[in-house]
Tab-separated table of C-alpha atoms and ligand atoms in Angstrom:
chain	number	residue	atom	x	y	z
N	1276	MET	CA	34.566	-30.123	-52.211
N	1277	THR	CA	30.976	-31.519	-52.771
N	1278	ALA	CA	31.153	-35.302	-51.202
N	1279	ARG	CA	30.018	-37.552	-54.093
N	1280	GLU	CA	29.433	-41.441	-53.764
N	1281	GLY	CA	28.067	-43.011	-56.594
N	1282	GLY	CA	27.482	-39.693	-58.253
N	1283	GLN	CA	25.166	-38.189	-55.338
N	1284	GLY	CA	25.872	-34.873	-53.790
N	1285	PHE	CA	26.418	-33.853	-50.570
N	1286	GLU	CA	22.971	-32.774	-49.802
N	1287	THR	CA	21.588	-36.124	-50.960
N	1288	LEU	CA	23.934	-38.100	-48.984
N	1289	ALA	CA	23.045	-36.046	-45.836
N	1290	ILE	CA	19.292	-37.258	-46.275
N	1291	HIS	CA	20.083	-40.700	-47.680
N	1292	ALA	CA	23.314	-42.028	-46.931
N	1293	GLY	CA	22.680	-44.836	-44.154
N	1294	GLN	CA	19.084	-44.030	-43.941
N	1295	GLU	CA	17.182	-46.376	-46.239
N	1296	PRO	CA	13.459	-46.649	-45.276
N	1297	ASP	CA	13.030	-49.210	-42.347
N	1298	PRO	CA	12.771	-52.586	-44.176
N	1299	VAL	CA	10.111	-53.929	-41.819
N	1300	THR	CA	7.505	-50.886	-41.762
N	1301	GLY	CA	8.713	-48.693	-44.320
N	1302	ALA	CA	9.231	-45.820	-41.978
N	1303	VAL	CA	11.285	-43.138	-43.878
N	1304	VAL	CA	13.336	-42.049	-40.763
N	1305	PRO	CA	15.392	-44.649	-39.041
N	1306	PRO	CA	13.862	-45.725	-35.913
N	1307	ILE	CA	15.404	-45.237	-32.381
N	1308	TYR	CA	16.332	-48.742	-31.503
N	1309	GLN	CA	16.320	-47.901	-27.746
N	1310	VAL	CA	17.655	-51.335	-27.017
N	1311	SER	CA	20.768	-52.820	-25.110
N	1312	THR	CA	20.516	-56.360	-26.630
N	1313	TYR	CA	19.145	-58.595	-29.477
N	1314	ALA	CA	17.631	-62.117	-29.793
N	1315	GLN	CA	19.765	-64.558	-31.521
N	1316	ASP	CA	18.390	-67.342	-33.898
N	1317	GLY	CA	20.289	-69.896	-32.175
N	1318	VAL	CA	23.836	-69.327	-30.419
N	1319	GLY	CA	25.703	-67.143	-32.476
N	1320	GLY	CA	22.779	-66.478	-34.955
N	1321	ARG	CA	23.053	-62.588	-34.939
N	1322	ARG	CA	20.072	-60.803	-37.080
N	1323	GLY	CA	22.063	-58.220	-39.110
N	1324	GLY	CA	25.214	-58.710	-37.051
N	1325	TYR	CA	23.742	-57.139	-33.707
N	1326	GLU	CA	24.420	-58.660	-30.390
N	1327	TYR	CA	24.812	-56.063	-27.735
N	1328	SER	CA	24.288	-52.079	-28.257
N	1329	ARG	CA	27.858	-51.156	-26.894
N	1330	THR	CA	29.180	-53.075	-29.719
N	1331	ALA	CA	26.743	-51.917	-32.454
N	1332	ASN	CA	23.055	-50.414	-32.520
N	1333	PRO	CA	21.257	-49.864	-35.765
N	1334	THR	CA	20.341	-46.282	-35.106
N	1335	ARG	CA	24.125	-45.426	-34.339
N	1336	THR	CA	24.965	-47.585	-37.769
N	1337	ALA	CA	22.881	-45.297	-39.549
N	1338	LEU	CA	24.671	-42.133	-38.128
N	1339	GLU	CA	27.998	-43.869	-38.688
N	1340	GLU	CA	27.250	-44.967	-42.344
N	1341	CYS	CA	26.032	-41.159	-43.146
N	1342	LEU	CA	29.040	-39.619	-41.556
N	1343	ALA	CA	31.397	-41.764	-43.275
N	1344	ALA	CA	29.629	-40.977	-46.687
N	1345	LEU	CA	29.866	-37.088	-45.926
N	1346	GLU	CA	33.688	-37.304	-45.125
N	1347	GLY	CA	34.157	-39.522	-47.810
N	1348	GLY	CA	35.975	-42.089	-45.213
N	1349	THR	CA	35.688	-45.841	-45.034
N	1350	ARG	CA	34.380	-46.117	-41.628
N	1351	ALA	CA	33.046	-43.715	-39.146
N	1352	LEU	CA	32.447	-44.243	-35.345
N	1353	ALA	CA	29.967	-42.156	-33.355
N	1354	PHE	CA	30.674	-41.548	-29.528
N	1355	ALA	CA	29.055	-40.055	-26.577
N	1356	SER	CA	31.119	-36.720	-27.061
N	1357	GLY	CA	33.997	-35.126	-28.971
N	1358	MET	CA	36.233	-35.783	-26.137
N	1359	ALA	CA	35.135	-39.271	-26.088
N	1360	ALA	CA	35.962	-39.452	-29.598
N	1361	GLU	CA	39.469	-37.769	-29.276
N	1362	ASP	CA	40.398	-39.986	-26.222
N	1363	CYS	CA	39.465	-43.267	-28.361
N	1364	LEU	CA	41.370	-42.357	-31.334
N	1365	LEU	CA	44.564	-41.203	-29.238
N	1366	ARG	CA	44.632	-44.509	-27.262
N	1367	THR	CA	44.002	-46.476	-30.774
N	1368	ILE	CA	47.082	-44.631	-32.336
N	1369	CYS	CA	49.191	-43.778	-29.536
N	1370	ARG	CA	51.522	-45.749	-27.064
N	1371	PRO	CA	53.743	-44.662	-24.196
N	1372	GLY	CA	56.703	-42.946	-25.490
N	1373	ASP	CA	54.971	-41.500	-28.752
N	1374	HIS	CA	54.894	-37.769	-29.314
N	1375	VAL	CA	52.123	-35.637	-30.676
N	1376	LEU	CA	52.222	-32.192	-32.370
N	1377	ILE	CA	49.051	-30.311	-31.299
N	1378	PRO	CA	47.911	-26.730	-32.238
N	1379	HIS	CA	49.356	-23.673	-30.177
N	1380	ASP	CA	45.927	-22.589	-30.017
N	1381	ALA	CA	43.940	-26.132	-29.882
N	1382	TYR	CA	40.452	-26.317	-28.277
N	1383	GLY	CA	41.028	-26.170	-24.466
N	1384	GLY	CA	39.706	-29.727	-23.884
N	1385	THR	CA	41.879	-31.032	-26.307
N	1386	TYR	CA	44.764	-29.447	-24.600
N	1387	ARG	CA	43.590	-30.747	-21.416
N	1388	LEU	CA	43.231	-34.310	-22.744
N	1389	PHE	CA	46.825	-34.094	-23.723
N	1390	ASP	CA	48.189	-32.161	-20.884
N	1391	LYS	CA	46.482	-33.713	-17.898
N	1392	ILE	CA	45.323	-37.334	-19.081
N	1393	LEU	CA	47.858	-38.494	-21.772
N	1394	LYS	CA	51.009	-36.965	-20.584
N	1395	PRO	CA	50.923	-39.037	-17.446
N	1396	TRP	CA	50.643	-42.056	-19.466
N	1397	GLN	CA	53.930	-41.168	-21.426
N	1398	VAL	CA	52.228	-39.691	-24.736
N	1399	GLY	CA	54.150	-36.311	-24.881
N	1400	TYR	CA	52.969	-33.120	-27.017
N	1401	SER	CA	54.616	-30.369	-28.277
N	1402	ALA	CA	52.314	-27.205	-28.950
N	1403	VAL	CA	53.157	-25.769	-32.331
N	1404	PRO	CA	51.870	-23.020	-34.781
N	1405	VAL	CA	50.454	-25.459	-36.963
N	1406	SER	CA	49.218	-22.841	-39.616
N	1407	ASP	CA	52.728	-22.008	-40.218
N	1408	PRO	CA	53.903	-25.364	-42.276
N	1409	GLU	CA	57.733	-24.295	-41.635
N	1410	SER	CA	57.116	-24.542	-38.115
N	1411	VAL	CA	55.504	-28.174	-38.435
N	1412	GLN	CA	58.187	-29.027	-40.868
N	1413	LYS	CA	60.846	-28.016	-38.268
N	1414	ALA	CA	59.079	-29.842	-35.301
N	1415	LEU	CA	58.927	-33.143	-37.290
N	1416	GLU	CA	62.529	-32.700	-38.109
N	1417	GLN	CA	63.298	-32.389	-34.319
N	1418	ARG	CA	61.988	-35.978	-33.038
N	1419	PRO	CA	60.007	-38.821	-34.293
N	1420	VAL	CA	56.368	-37.944	-34.313
N	1421	ARG	CA	53.391	-40.404	-33.948
N	1422	ALA	CA	50.668	-37.899	-35.215
N	1423	VAL	CA	49.935	-34.370	-35.938
N	1424	TRP	CA	46.851	-33.096	-34.417
N	1425	VAL	CA	45.279	-29.846	-36.376
N	1426	GLU	CA	42.174	-27.819	-36.036
N	1427	THR	CA	41.142	-25.517	-38.875
N	1428	PRO	CA	39.711	-23.173	-38.354
N	1429	THR	CA	40.891	-23.282	-34.913
N	1430	ASN	CA	38.978	-22.528	-31.888
N	1431	PRO	CA	38.814	-19.551	-30.784
N	1432	LEU	CA	41.361	-17.604	-33.217
N	1433	LEU	CA	40.046	-19.079	-36.505
N	1434	SER	CA	43.495	-19.612	-37.798
N	1435	ILE	CA	43.794	-21.707	-40.887
N	1436	VAL	CA	46.102	-24.835	-41.531
N	1437	ASP	CA	46.929	-25.758	-45.028
N	1438	ILE	CA	45.752	-29.486	-44.873
N	1439	THR	CA	47.392	-30.507	-48.317
N	1440	ALA	CA	50.791	-29.164	-47.165
N	1441	VAL	CA	50.733	-30.747	-43.774
N	1442	ALA	CA	49.402	-33.938	-44.866
N	1443	ARG	CA	52.569	-34.241	-47.450
N	1444	MET	CA	54.894	-33.391	-44.645
N	1445	CYS	CA	53.205	-36.075	-42.255
N	1446	ALA	CA	53.494	-38.669	-45.110
N	1447	ASP	CA	57.136	-38.068	-45.490
N	1448	VAL	CA	57.788	-39.043	-41.942
N	1449	GLY	CA	54.984	-41.695	-41.523
N	1450	ALA	CA	53.063	-39.550	-39.262
N	1451	LEU	CA	49.412	-39.771	-39.114
N	1452	LEU	CA	47.389	-36.559	-39.675
N	1453	VAL	CA	44.417	-35.882	-37.625
N	1454	VAL	CA	42.044	-33.027	-38.505
N	1455	ASP	CA	39.448	-31.630	-35.838
N	1456	ASN	CA	36.761	-30.543	-38.462
N	1457	THR	CA	34.329	-29.505	-35.960
N	1458	PHE	CA	34.283	-25.651	-36.887
N	1459	ALA	CA	34.056	-26.271	-40.870
N	1460	SER	CA	31.705	-29.614	-40.697
N	1461	PRO	CA	31.896	-31.925	-43.542
N	1462	TYR	CA	30.003	-29.599	-45.659
N	1463	LEU	CA	32.512	-27.039	-45.635
N	1464	GLN	CA	35.682	-29.102	-45.549
N	1465	ASN	CA	36.543	-32.777	-46.223
N	1466	PRO	CA	40.182	-33.197	-44.541
N	1467	LEU	CA	40.635	-36.980	-45.807
N	1468	ALA	CA	40.129	-35.725	-49.350
N	1469	LEU	CA	43.197	-33.439	-48.853
N	1470	GLY	CA	45.263	-36.273	-47.419
N	1471	ALA	CA	44.398	-36.511	-43.816
N	1472	ASP	CA	44.118	-40.079	-41.985
N	1473	ALA	CA	41.515	-39.306	-39.501
N	1474	VAL	CA	38.881	-36.687	-39.080
N	1475	VAL	CA	37.652	-35.828	-35.555
N	1476	HIS	CA	34.072	-33.935	-34.923
N	1477	SER	CA	32.420	-32.944	-31.734
N	1478	THR	CA	28.890	-33.616	-33.371
N	1479	THR	CA	27.436	-31.504	-30.669
N	1480	LYS	CA	28.191	-28.362	-32.868
N	1481	TYR	CA	27.048	-27.879	-36.615
N	1482	LEU	CA	26.357	-31.388	-37.110
N	1483	GLY	CA	23.588	-31.803	-34.426
N	1484	GLY	CA	23.012	-28.142	-35.077
N	1485	HIS	CA	20.149	-27.552	-32.503
N	1486	SER	CA	22.186	-27.463	-29.220
N	1487	ASP	CA	20.085	-30.579	-27.948
N	1488	VAL	CA	22.555	-33.290	-27.823
N	1489	VAL	CA	26.270	-33.945	-26.992
N	1490	GLY	CA	28.054	-36.234	-29.352
N	1491	GLY	CA	31.293	-36.911	-31.126
N	1492	ALA	CA	32.944	-38.853	-34.083
N	1493	VAL	CA	35.968	-40.303	-35.902
N	1494	VAL	CA	36.071	-40.770	-39.571
N	1495	VAL	CA	39.047	-42.557	-40.948
N	1496	ALA	CA	40.394	-43.078	-44.785
N	1497	GLU	CA	41.999	-46.820	-43.735
N	1498	PRO	CA	39.703	-49.727	-43.199
N	1499	GLU	CA	42.370	-51.261	-41.107
N	1500	LEU	CA	42.480	-48.153	-38.713
N	1501	GLY	CA	38.704	-48.317	-38.908
N	1502	GLU	CA	38.742	-51.851	-37.550
N	1503	ARG	CA	41.347	-50.992	-34.518
N	1504	LEU	CA	39.004	-48.158	-33.667
N	1505	ALA	CA	35.934	-50.161	-33.775
N	1506	PHE	CA	37.779	-52.599	-31.338
N	1507	TYR	CA	38.876	-49.857	-28.922
N	1508	GLN	CA	35.625	-48.285	-29.083
N	1509	ASN	CA	33.924	-51.473	-28.113
N	1510	ALA	CA	36.341	-52.255	-25.560
N	1511	THR	CA	36.261	-48.704	-23.744
N	1512	GLY	CA	32.563	-48.198	-24.284
N	1513	GLY	CA	32.234	-44.402	-24.805
N	1514	VAL	CA	29.638	-44.922	-27.501
N	1515	ALA	CA	26.639	-42.450	-28.387
N	1516	GLY	CA	23.435	-43.614	-27.260
N	1517	PRO	CA	20.367	-44.548	-29.939
N	1518	PHE	CA	18.417	-41.273	-29.283
N	1519	ASP	CA	21.585	-39.199	-29.303
N	1520	ALA	CA	22.678	-40.623	-32.587
N	1521	TRP	CA	18.900	-40.168	-33.933
N	1522	LEU	CA	18.939	-36.497	-32.873
N	1523	THR	CA	22.571	-35.939	-34.680
N	1524	LEU	CA	21.059	-37.665	-37.773
N	1525	ARG	CA	17.996	-35.532	-37.757
N	1526	GLY	CA	20.286	-32.322	-37.470
N	1527	ILE	CA	22.741	-33.635	-40.377
N	1528	ARG	CA	19.812	-33.817	-42.813
N	1529	THR	CA	19.725	-29.846	-42.881
N	1530	LEU	CA	23.466	-29.402	-42.261
N	1531	ALA	CA	24.109	-27.957	-45.893
N	1532	VAL	CA	21.248	-25.280	-45.728
N	1533	ARG	CA	22.228	-24.331	-42.180
N	1534	MET	CA	25.920	-23.954	-42.898
N	1535	ASP	CA	25.350	-21.766	-45.912
N	1536	ARG	CA	23.000	-19.481	-43.707
N	1537	HIS	CA	25.509	-19.661	-40.830
N	1538	SER	CA	28.588	-18.596	-43.377
N	1539	ASN	CA	26.379	-15.775	-44.905
N	1540	ASN	CA	25.412	-14.217	-41.640
N	1541	ALA	CA	28.911	-14.668	-40.134
N	1542	LEU	CA	30.292	-12.659	-43.018
N	1543	ARG	CA	28.043	-9.931	-42.628
N	1544	VAL	CA	28.633	-9.598	-38.685
N	1545	ALA	CA	32.453	-10.035	-39.464
N	1546	HIS	CA	32.360	-6.870	-41.834
N	1547	MET	CA	30.431	-4.847	-39.330
N	1548	LEU	CA	32.937	-5.451	-36.751
N	1549	ALA	CA	35.870	-4.819	-38.843
N	1550	ALA	CA	34.363	-1.224	-39.427
N	1551	HIS	CA	33.275	-0.723	-35.695
N	1552	PRO	CA	35.542	1.683	-33.641
N	1553	ALA	CA	35.092	-0.401	-30.222
N	1554	VAL	CA	36.552	-3.548	-31.900
N	1555	ALA	CA	40.594	-3.940	-32.153
N	1556	GLY	CA	40.628	-6.707	-34.610
N	1557	VAL	CA	38.505	-9.449	-36.277
N	1558	PHE	CA	39.065	-13.034	-36.675
N	1559	TYR	CA	37.162	-14.538	-39.646
N	1560	PRO	CA	38.666	-16.313	-42.626
N	1561	GLY	CA	36.177	-14.867	-44.936
N	1562	LEU	CA	37.654	-11.643	-44.619
N	1563	PRO	CA	40.408	-10.937	-47.318
N	1564	GLY	CA	42.960	-9.292	-44.734
N	1565	HIS	CA	42.858	-12.919	-42.449
N	1566	PRO	CA	46.313	-14.602	-43.117
N	1567	GLY	CA	44.645	-17.817	-43.964
N	1568	HIS	CA	41.998	-16.424	-46.396
N	1569	GLU	CA	43.621	-17.742	-49.515
N	1570	ILE	CA	44.070	-21.225	-48.053
N	1571	ALA	CA	40.503	-21.394	-46.455
N	1572	ALA	CA	39.190	-20.358	-49.702
N	1573	LYS	CA	41.077	-22.923	-51.527
N	1574	GLN	CA	40.194	-25.996	-49.165
N	1575	MET	CA	36.601	-24.679	-48.050
N	1576	ARG	CA	33.413	-24.547	-49.685
N	1577	GLY	CA	32.472	-21.493	-47.368
N	1578	PHE	CA	34.194	-19.980	-44.298
N	1579	GLY	CA	31.630	-21.120	-41.572
N	1580	GLY	CA	29.698	-19.295	-38.688
N	1581	MET	CA	32.456	-18.633	-36.087
N	1582	VAL	CA	33.565	-15.104	-35.561
N	1583	SER	CA	36.152	-13.838	-33.080
N	1584	PHE	CA	37.142	-10.197	-32.240
N	1585	ARG	CA	39.161	-8.281	-29.886
N	1586	ALA	CA	37.368	-5.420	-27.572
N	1587	ARG	CA	39.169	-2.423	-27.874
N	1588	GLY	CA	38.526	-1.439	-24.416
N	1589	GLY	CA	40.393	-4.546	-23.157
N	1590	GLU	CA	39.482	-7.481	-21.124
N	1591	GLU	CA	36.786	-5.914	-18.784
N	1592	GLU	CA	35.153	-4.535	-21.807
N	1593	ALA	CA	35.245	-8.012	-23.468
N	1594	VAL	CA	33.481	-9.487	-20.405
N	1595	ALA	CA	30.947	-6.633	-20.380
N	1596	VAL	CA	29.973	-7.016	-24.060
N	1597	CYS	CA	29.209	-10.661	-23.551
N	1598	GLY	CA	26.763	-9.523	-20.885
N	1599	ARG	CA	25.081	-6.741	-22.707
N	1600	THR	CA	23.679	-8.754	-25.901
N	1601	ARG	CA	20.071	-10.017	-25.943
N	1602	LEU	CA	19.673	-12.080	-28.946
N	1603	PHE	CA	23.331	-13.568	-28.716
N	1604	THR	CA	22.982	-15.977	-25.691
N	1605	LEU	CA	25.895	-15.708	-23.387
N	1606	GLY	CA	26.994	-19.575	-23.396
N	1607	GLU	CA	29.732	-22.118	-24.075
N	1608	SER	CA	29.420	-24.301	-27.325
N	1609	LEU	CA	28.645	-23.183	-30.786
N	1610	GLY	CA	27.062	-24.471	-33.949
N	1611	GLY	CA	23.430	-24.505	-33.151
N	1612	VAL	CA	20.856	-22.283	-35.045
N	1613	GLU	CA	20.619	-19.886	-32.323
N	1614	SER	CA	23.570	-17.152	-31.754
N	1615	LEU	CA	25.626	-17.597	-28.757
N	1616	ILE	CA	28.525	-15.237	-27.358
N	1617	GLU	CA	31.239	-16.028	-24.885
N	1618	HIS	CA	34.636	-14.906	-23.309
N	1619	PRO	CA	36.896	-17.708	-24.116
N	1620	GLY	CA	39.633	-16.729	-21.664
N	1621	ARG	CA	37.180	-17.244	-18.797
N	1622	MET	CA	34.749	-19.816	-20.133
N	1623	THR	CA	35.652	-22.566	-22.868
N	1624	HIS	CA	39.474	-21.852	-22.859
N	1625	ALA	CA	39.890	-21.287	-18.952
N	1626	SER	CA	41.720	-24.574	-18.698
N	1627	ALA	CA	44.627	-23.230	-21.058
N	1628	ALA	CA	45.251	-20.337	-18.547
N	1629	GLY	CA	48.977	-19.939	-17.980
N	1630	SER	CA	49.756	-22.329	-20.651
N	1631	PRO	CA	51.175	-21.545	-24.109
N	1632	LEU	CA	47.804	-21.913	-25.302
N	1633	GLU	CA	46.201	-19.166	-23.193
N	1634	VAL	CA	44.003	-16.804	-25.013
N	1635	PRO	CA	44.091	-13.177	-25.054
N	1636	GLY	CA	41.906	-11.726	-22.444
N	1637	ASP	CA	40.164	-9.053	-24.565
N	1638	LEU	CA	38.828	-11.799	-26.991
N	1639	VAL	CA	35.096	-12.355	-27.488
N	1640	ARG	CA	33.951	-15.465	-29.524
N	1641	LEU	CA	30.696	-15.374	-31.338
N	1642	SER	CA	28.806	-18.517	-32.845
N	1643	VAL	CA	26.847	-16.668	-35.460
N	1644	GLY	CA	23.144	-18.503	-35.726
N	1645	ILE	CA	20.650	-18.353	-38.497
N	1646	GLU	CA	18.415	-15.593	-37.240
N	1647	SER	CA	17.656	-12.703	-39.336
N	1648	THR	CA	21.006	-10.931	-40.080
N	1649	ASP	CA	19.901	-7.254	-39.322
N	1650	ASP	CA	18.570	-8.326	-35.848
N	1651	LEU	CA	21.988	-9.786	-35.068
N	1652	LEU	CA	23.723	-6.876	-36.348
N	1653	GLU	CA	21.667	-4.593	-34.314
N	1654	ASP	CA	22.181	-6.717	-31.238
N	1655	LEU	CA	26.019	-6.570	-31.482
N	1656	ARG	CA	25.895	-2.857	-32.363
N	1657	SER	CA	23.960	-1.873	-29.036
N	1658	ALA	CA	26.070	-4.323	-27.151
N	1659	LEU	CA	29.223	-2.560	-28.416
N	1660	ARG	CA	27.934	0.788	-27.750
R	975	PLP	C1	36.871	-27.752	-31.793
R	975	PLP	C2	36.345	-28.726	-30.775
R	975	PLP	N1	36.891	-30.107	-30.852
R	975	PLP	C3	36.314	-30.859	-29.823
R	975	PLP	C4	35.506	-30.369	-28.761
R	975	PLP	C5	34.940	-31.287	-27.853
R	975	PLP	O1	33.602	-31.972	-28.257
R	975	PLP	P1	32.690	-32.155	-27.029
R	975	PLP	O2	32.164	-31.191	-26.080
R	975	PLP	O3	31.384	-32.841	-27.922
R	975	PLP	O4	33.000	-33.341	-26.136
R	975	PLP	C6	34.882	-29.169	-28.900
R	975	PLP	C7	34.014	-28.624	-27.847
R	975	PLP	O5	33.657	-27.308	-27.875
R	975	PLP	C8	35.360	-28.198	-29.907
R	975	PLP	O6	35.074	-26.930	-29.937
């Protein structure tokens, strides 16, 4: 699974791709080009191709080149947020009358984008259990589909989609496969290598890794789709600013070591929860009993840092547990070095309430950080009482 470009491994690319020492000063870290416009050597004489920072900015270019290398794509584009990335991709590939299959447990914001923003513009969607390839196949047979949108692992139920199988089905009917790779990060999973056409990230999460920046990215396999996306990105303007691009790139350099540690800690947490009497069920693809375990083991390099569980005491107990941890901070988002806990039904996924994507009320989601494992286990045990 390791990304290799010119023989280089993932960890090397994370530190060097797009990040040559600055040609003027030798600075080993790409400078923050906090600038909107660029002097031209005569009309049209653009130095390095730069003319205006909505169109391109050198710090953003460094991030985009690094992301393209890590995902094994031909082009990456960095946005102001994951949602800006999703919106730009969907407006690039869909037209009124098109239909998209989305996961029946998609991230709430993705569902809201389809239901509240794209539907009124006549881009329809069906929510399908995408971790079941037969359901995807049936849905593809029912009507023409422009794109299939999957997350794997999903947020917040950690379901696993067989990317290779769904990519084959999409290719058969000429649909594009988009994979939201936020939960895995490019270190653990490279969907383009498995047949996907586009990868989406909320770089706010593991790529940035320190809960200090909001950002998004799209990485594509085909240069022609990359060109169209770049046109839409420039035309609609939801770009990552230079400082945000720089922070994200700084996070990426340690992605590999962080993901290893996240995965190790999460596995220990999942085992502890699975044996705890106050827990009715654990969702973690690293557990052998997880329905997607074998596929995850095949297509991922590790199982990641996200764990969800159901509180045996029901919704009120789930909410109470979220308020009792001390190290796990109660908050939305995920993927930072610090551990977070949240109640998806009332927080991140509240926008899916009353829809087919509603999540169970007794569900608690953990973003397991890279603190000392024993401290994390102790904190959860005392919160579960
Ligand atoms: C799986 C997934 N995709 C996309 C997004 C949206 O990203 P952002 O919050 O950076 O706009 C999120 C945010 O939580 C997410 O969890």
